Coordinates of C-alpha atoms and ligand atoms in Angstrom, one line a residue:
K446 CA -76.7 -2.0 -103.3
E447 CA -79.4 -4.6 -103.3
L448 CA -78.0 -7.4 -105.4
N449 CA -81.3 -8.6 -106.7
T450 CA -82.1 -5.2 -108.1
L451 CA -78.8 -4.8 -109.9
N452 CA -78.9 -4.8 -113.6
K453 CA -76.2 -7.1 -115.1
T454 CA -74.8 -4.3 -117.3
T455 CA -74.3 -2.0 -114.3
L456 CA -73.3 -4.6 -111.7
L457 CA -69.7 -3.3 -111.6
Q458 CA -70.4 0.3 -112.8
G459 CA -67.7 2.6 -111.4
K460 CA -65.5 -0.2 -110.2
R461 CA -61.9 -0.8 -111.3
V462 CA -60.9 -4.3 -112.0
L463 CA -57.3 -5.4 -112.5
I464 CA -56.8 -8.8 -114.1
T465 CA -53.7 -10.9 -115.0
A466 CA -54.0 -13.4 -117.9
G467 CA -52.0 -15.8 -120.0
P468 CA -48.6 -17.4 -119.4
T469 CA -45.3 -15.7 -118.6
R470 CA -42.0 -16.4 -120.2
E471 CA -38.7 -16.7 -118.4
P472 CA -35.7 -16.5 -120.8
L473 CA -32.9 -18.9 -120.6
D474 CA -30.8 -17.4 -123.5
P475 CA -31.6 -15.2 -126.5
V476 CA -33.8 -17.8 -128.2
R477 CA -35.2 -20.0 -125.4
Y478 CA -37.5 -19.6 -122.5
L479 CA -39.5 -21.5 -119.8
T480 CA -43.3 -21.1 -120.1
N481 CA -46.6 -23.1 -119.8
K482 CA -49.7 -24.0 -121.8
S483 CA -51.9 -21.1 -120.7
S484 CA -53.8 -19.6 -123.7
G485 CA -55.1 -16.5 -121.9
K486 CA -58.7 -17.4 -122.8
M487 CA -59.9 -17.6 -119.1
G488 CA -58.4 -14.2 -118.1
Y489 CA -59.5 -12.4 -121.3
A490 CA -63.1 -13.9 -120.9
L491 CA -63.2 -12.5 -117.4
A492 CA -61.9 -9.1 -118.6
E493 CA -64.7 -9.0 -121.2
A494 CA -67.4 -10.2 -118.8
A495 CA -66.3 -7.5 -116.2
R496 CA -66.3 -4.9 -119.0
M497 CA -69.9 -5.9 -119.9
A498 CA -70.8 -5.5 -116.3
G499 CA -69.8 -1.9 -116.4
A500 CA -66.3 -2.0 -114.8
K501 CA -63.2 -0.2 -115.9
I502 CA -60.6 -2.9 -116.8
T503 CA -56.8 -3.1 -116.8
L504 CA -55.6 -6.4 -118.2
V505 CA -52.0 -7.3 -117.7
S506 CA -51.4 -10.1 -120.2
G507 CA -48.6 -12.5 -121.0
P508 CA -47.8 -13.3 -124.6
V509 CA -51.0 -14.7 -126.2
P510 CA -52.5 -14.2 -129.7
L511 CA -55.8 -12.6 -128.3
T512 CA -57.1 -9.1 -128.8
C513 CA -58.6 -6.8 -126.1
H514 CA -61.8 -4.8 -126.5
P515 CA -60.7 -1.1 -127.2
D516 CA -62.3 -0.1 -123.9
I517 CA -60.0 -2.4 -122.0
Q518 CA -56.6 -1.1 -121.0
C519 CA -54.4 -4.0 -122.1
I520 CA -50.7 -4.1 -121.1
H521 CA -48.5 -6.7 -122.5
V522 CA -45.6 -8.2 -120.5
E523 CA -43.4 -11.3 -120.8
T524 CA -41.7 -12.2 -117.5
G525 CA -43.1 -12.7 -114.0
K526 CA -41.0 -9.7 -112.8
T527 CA -42.5 -7.3 -115.4
M528 CA -46.0 -8.7 -114.7
L529 CA -45.4 -8.0 -111.0
N530 CA -44.1 -4.5 -111.6
T531 CA -47.0 -3.7 -114.0
V532 CA -49.6 -4.9 -111.5
M533 CA -48.0 -2.9 -108.7
E534 CA -47.9 0.2 -110.9
N535 CA -51.7 -0.2 -111.6
V536 CA -53.1 -1.6 -108.4
S537 CA -53.9 1.7 -106.5
N538 CA -57.6 2.5 -106.7
T539 CA -58.3 -1.1 -107.8
D540 CA -61.5 -2.5 -106.3
I541 CA -61.1 -6.1 -107.5
F542 CA -57.9 -7.9 -108.5
I543 CA -58.3 -11.2 -110.3
A544 CA -55.1 -13.3 -110.9
A545 CA -55.9 -15.6 -113.8
A546 CA -52.4 -15.7 -115.2
A547 CA -50.3 -18.8 -115.1
V548 CA -47.1 -17.2 -113.9
V549 CA -44.0 -19.3 -114.4
D550 CA -42.9 -20.1 -110.8
Y551 CA -39.1 -19.9 -111.4
H552 CA -36.6 -17.9 -113.4
V553 CA -33.0 -18.7 -114.1
E554 CA -30.5 -17.1 -111.8
E555 CA -28.5 -15.8 -114.8
I556 CA -29.8 -15.5 -118.4
S557 CA -27.1 -16.6 -120.8
Q558 CA -26.2 -13.8 -123.2
K559 CA -25.2 -16.3 -125.8
K560 CA -27.2 -19.2 -127.2
I561 CA -26.5 -22.2 -124.9
K562 CA -24.5 -24.8 -126.8
K563 CA -25.6 -28.4 -126.6
T564 CA -22.1 -29.8 -126.2
A565 CA -22.7 -31.5 -122.8
D566 CA -25.0 -34.5 -122.3
T567 CA -26.7 -32.9 -119.3
L568 CA -27.4 -29.3 -118.4
D569 CA -28.2 -27.9 -115.0
L570 CA -30.4 -24.9 -114.7
H571 CA -30.3 -23.0 -111.4
L572 CA -33.8 -21.7 -110.8
I573 CA -35.0 -19.1 -108.4
K574 CA -38.6 -18.7 -107.3
N575 CA -40.6 -15.8 -108.7
I576 CA -42.3 -13.4 -106.3
D577 CA -46.0 -14.3 -105.9
I578 CA -48.0 -11.5 -107.5
L579 CA -51.3 -12.5 -106.0
A580 CA -49.9 -12.8 -102.4
T581 CA -48.1 -9.5 -102.8
V582 CA -51.4 -7.7 -103.7
A583 CA -53.4 -9.5 -101.0
N584 CA -50.8 -8.5 -98.4
L585 CA -50.9 -4.7 -99.3
P586 CA -51.9 -2.5 -96.3
H587 CA -55.2 -1.7 -98.1
P588 CA -55.7 -4.5 -100.6
P589 CA -58.4 -4.7 -103.2
F590 CA -60.9 -7.6 -103.1
T591 CA -58.5 -10.3 -104.3
V592 CA -59.4 -13.4 -106.4
G593 CA -56.9 -16.1 -107.1
F594 CA -57.0 -19.2 -109.2
A595 CA -55.8 -22.6 -108.0
A596 CA -54.6 -24.9 -110.9
E597 CA -54.1 -28.4 -109.5
T598 CA -53.8 -31.8 -111.0
H599 CA -54.6 -33.6 -107.7
N600 CA -56.1 -32.9 -104.2
V601 CA -57.6 -29.9 -105.9
L602 CA -59.9 -28.6 -103.2
T603 CA -57.4 -29.4 -100.3
F604 CA -54.7 -27.4 -102.1
A605 CA -57.1 -24.6 -103.0
R606 CA -58.4 -24.2 -99.4
K607 CA -54.7 -24.0 -98.3
K608 CA -54.1 -21.3 -100.9
L609 CA -57.1 -19.2 -99.7
K610 CA -55.5 -19.1 -96.2
E611 CA -51.8 -18.9 -97.0
K612 CA -52.1 -16.1 -99.6
K613 CA -54.8 -14.3 -97.6
V614 CA -57.1 -13.9 -100.6
N615 CA -60.8 -13.3 -100.5
L616 CA -61.8 -15.9 -103.0
I617 CA -60.1 -18.9 -104.7
L618 CA -61.4 -20.3 -108.0
A619 CA -60.1 -23.9 -108.1
N620 CA -59.8 -25.7 -111.4
D621 CA -58.8 -29.3 -111.9
V622 CA -56.3 -29.0 -114.7
S623 CA -55.9 -32.8 -115.1
Q624 CA -59.4 -32.9 -116.6
K625 CA -59.4 -33.3 -120.4
H626 CA -61.1 -30.4 -122.3
A627 CA -60.8 -28.1 -119.2
G628 CA -58.3 -25.6 -117.8
F629 CA -55.0 -24.8 -119.7
D630 CA -55.4 -24.2 -123.4
A631 CA -59.0 -25.5 -123.6
E632 CA -62.3 -23.8 -124.7
E633 CA -64.0 -24.8 -121.5
N634 CA -63.4 -24.8 -117.8
A635 CA -65.0 -26.0 -114.5
I636 CA -64.5 -24.2 -111.2
T637 CA -65.1 -24.6 -107.5
A638 CA -65.2 -21.2 -105.8
I639 CA -64.0 -21.3 -102.3
W640 CA -64.2 -18.4 -99.8
N641 CA -64.3 -18.1 -96.0
R642 CA -68.0 -18.7 -95.8
G643 CA -68.6 -21.4 -98.3
E644 CA -68.0 -23.2 -101.6
D645 CA -69.9 -23.1 -104.9
A646 CA -69.4 -25.3 -108.0
F647 CA -69.5 -24.0 -111.6
P648 CA -69.8 -26.9 -114.0
L649 CA -67.9 -27.4 -117.2
S650 CA -68.9 -24.7 -119.7
K651 CA -67.4 -22.4 -122.3
K652 CA -65.0 -20.0 -120.8
T653 CA -66.9 -17.0 -122.1
L654 CA -70.1 -18.1 -120.4
L655 CA -68.4 -19.3 -117.3
A656 CA -66.6 -15.9 -117.0
Q657 CA -70.0 -14.1 -117.0
H658 CA -71.2 -16.4 -114.1
L659 CA -67.9 -15.9 -112.2
I660 CA -68.0 -12.1 -112.6
E661 CA -71.6 -12.1 -111.2
F662 CA -70.5 -14.3 -108.3
I663 CA -67.3 -12.2 -107.6
A664 CA -69.5 -9.1 -107.6
Q665 CA -71.8 -10.7 -105.0
R666 CA -68.9 -11.6 -102.7
Y667 CA -67.4 -8.1 -103.3
Y668 CA -70.6 -6.3 -102.3
E669 CA -71.1 -8.6 -99.3
K670 CA -67.7 -7.5 -98.0
N671 CA -68.1 -3.8 -99.2
P672 CA -71.7 -2.8 -98.8
T673 CA -72.5 0.5 -100.5
Ligands
PMT77 O1 -55.1 -19.4 -119.9 P1 -56.1 -20.5 -120.2 O2 -55.6 -21.5 -121.2 O3 -57.5 -20.0 -120.5 O4 -56.2 -21.4 -118.8 C1 -56.8 -20.9 -117.7 C2 -55.9 -21.2 -116.5 C3 -56.0 -22.7 -116.2 C4 -54.4 -20.8 -116.7 C5 -56.6 -20.4 -115.3 O5 -57.9 -20.9 -115.1 C6 -55.8 -20.6 -114.0 O6 -56.0 -21.6 -113.2 N1 -54.8 -19.7 -113.7 C7 -53.9 -19.8 -112.6 C8 -52.8 -20.8 -113.0 C9 -51.7 -21.0 -111.9 O7 -50.6 -20.7 -112.2 O8 -52.2 -21.4 -110.8 P2 -51.3 -21.7 -109.5 O9 -52.1 -22.6 -108.6 O10 -49.9 -22.1 -109.8 O11 -51.2 -20.2 -108.8 C10 -52.2 -19.8 -107.8 C11 -52.5 -18.3 -108.0 O12 -51.4 -17.5 -107.7 C12 -53.0 -18.0 -109.4 O13 -54.1 -17.0 -109.2 C13 -51.8 -17.3 -110.0 O14 -52.2 -16.3 -111.0 C14 -51.2 -16.7 -108.8 N2 -49.7 -16.5 -108.9 C15 -48.9 -17.6 -108.9 C16 -47.5 -17.5 -109.0 C17 -47.0 -16.1 -109.0 N3 -45.6 -15.9 -109.1 N4 -47.8 -15.1 -109.0 C18 -49.1 -15.2 -109.0 O15 -49.9 -14.2 -109.0

């Protein structure tokens, strides 16, 4: 396909896009969990922008109070393990995988069946690392075009370049989450896209608009790698 002749509403026509969004929750006991500040807005905006570009979308979402367009297959999950399992159940025939979720990196070794009592002054939690969903997908024998985020508070581009190589993904979207009004639980975001042939900056803008630019950019990189 000639990119410059592509209409924006048909840019991803016939393509399947799988997206993760929002936070995950790792239970500690029946009433407590570990989580983070992800609102899901970035991932949902990407899903909506990809839908508007003509793609068929599956969105695997952590618990957020957002609604999906009826044409988007939205699957709700809580833990990193269920997000991983759901992604793996839906990844075959996926053309583009975008990991926008902020997956909690650790889970407790044993979830307490009863509410943990606050009798002791200190409490040790034994945490075990969660499997990396993005790296698992990127290392499949026939992986889709994989897009990961890098959320960093310092050395953003250095860590992001490292993630591109280590996770073997096609594209990393780096966001500096130390910036006020950007990243986690904000209306806006700013991104530096990093791939093996270059870097491109997307300045601070509303996540809905940014997502449209990012989907166009992801489609360009996808067709560069998979000419039709
Ligand atoms: O949800 P919002 O409030 O709109 O905020 C958007 C966002 C800041 C959450 C989003 O833009 C973002 O950066 N998402 C990724 C957050 C993150 O956890 O980044 P990370 O650098 O820890 O992880 C790197 C990549 O690996 C991410 O694509 C992440 O989805 C993926 N990952 C991480 C751990 C894991 N177990 N599985 C994964 O797939």
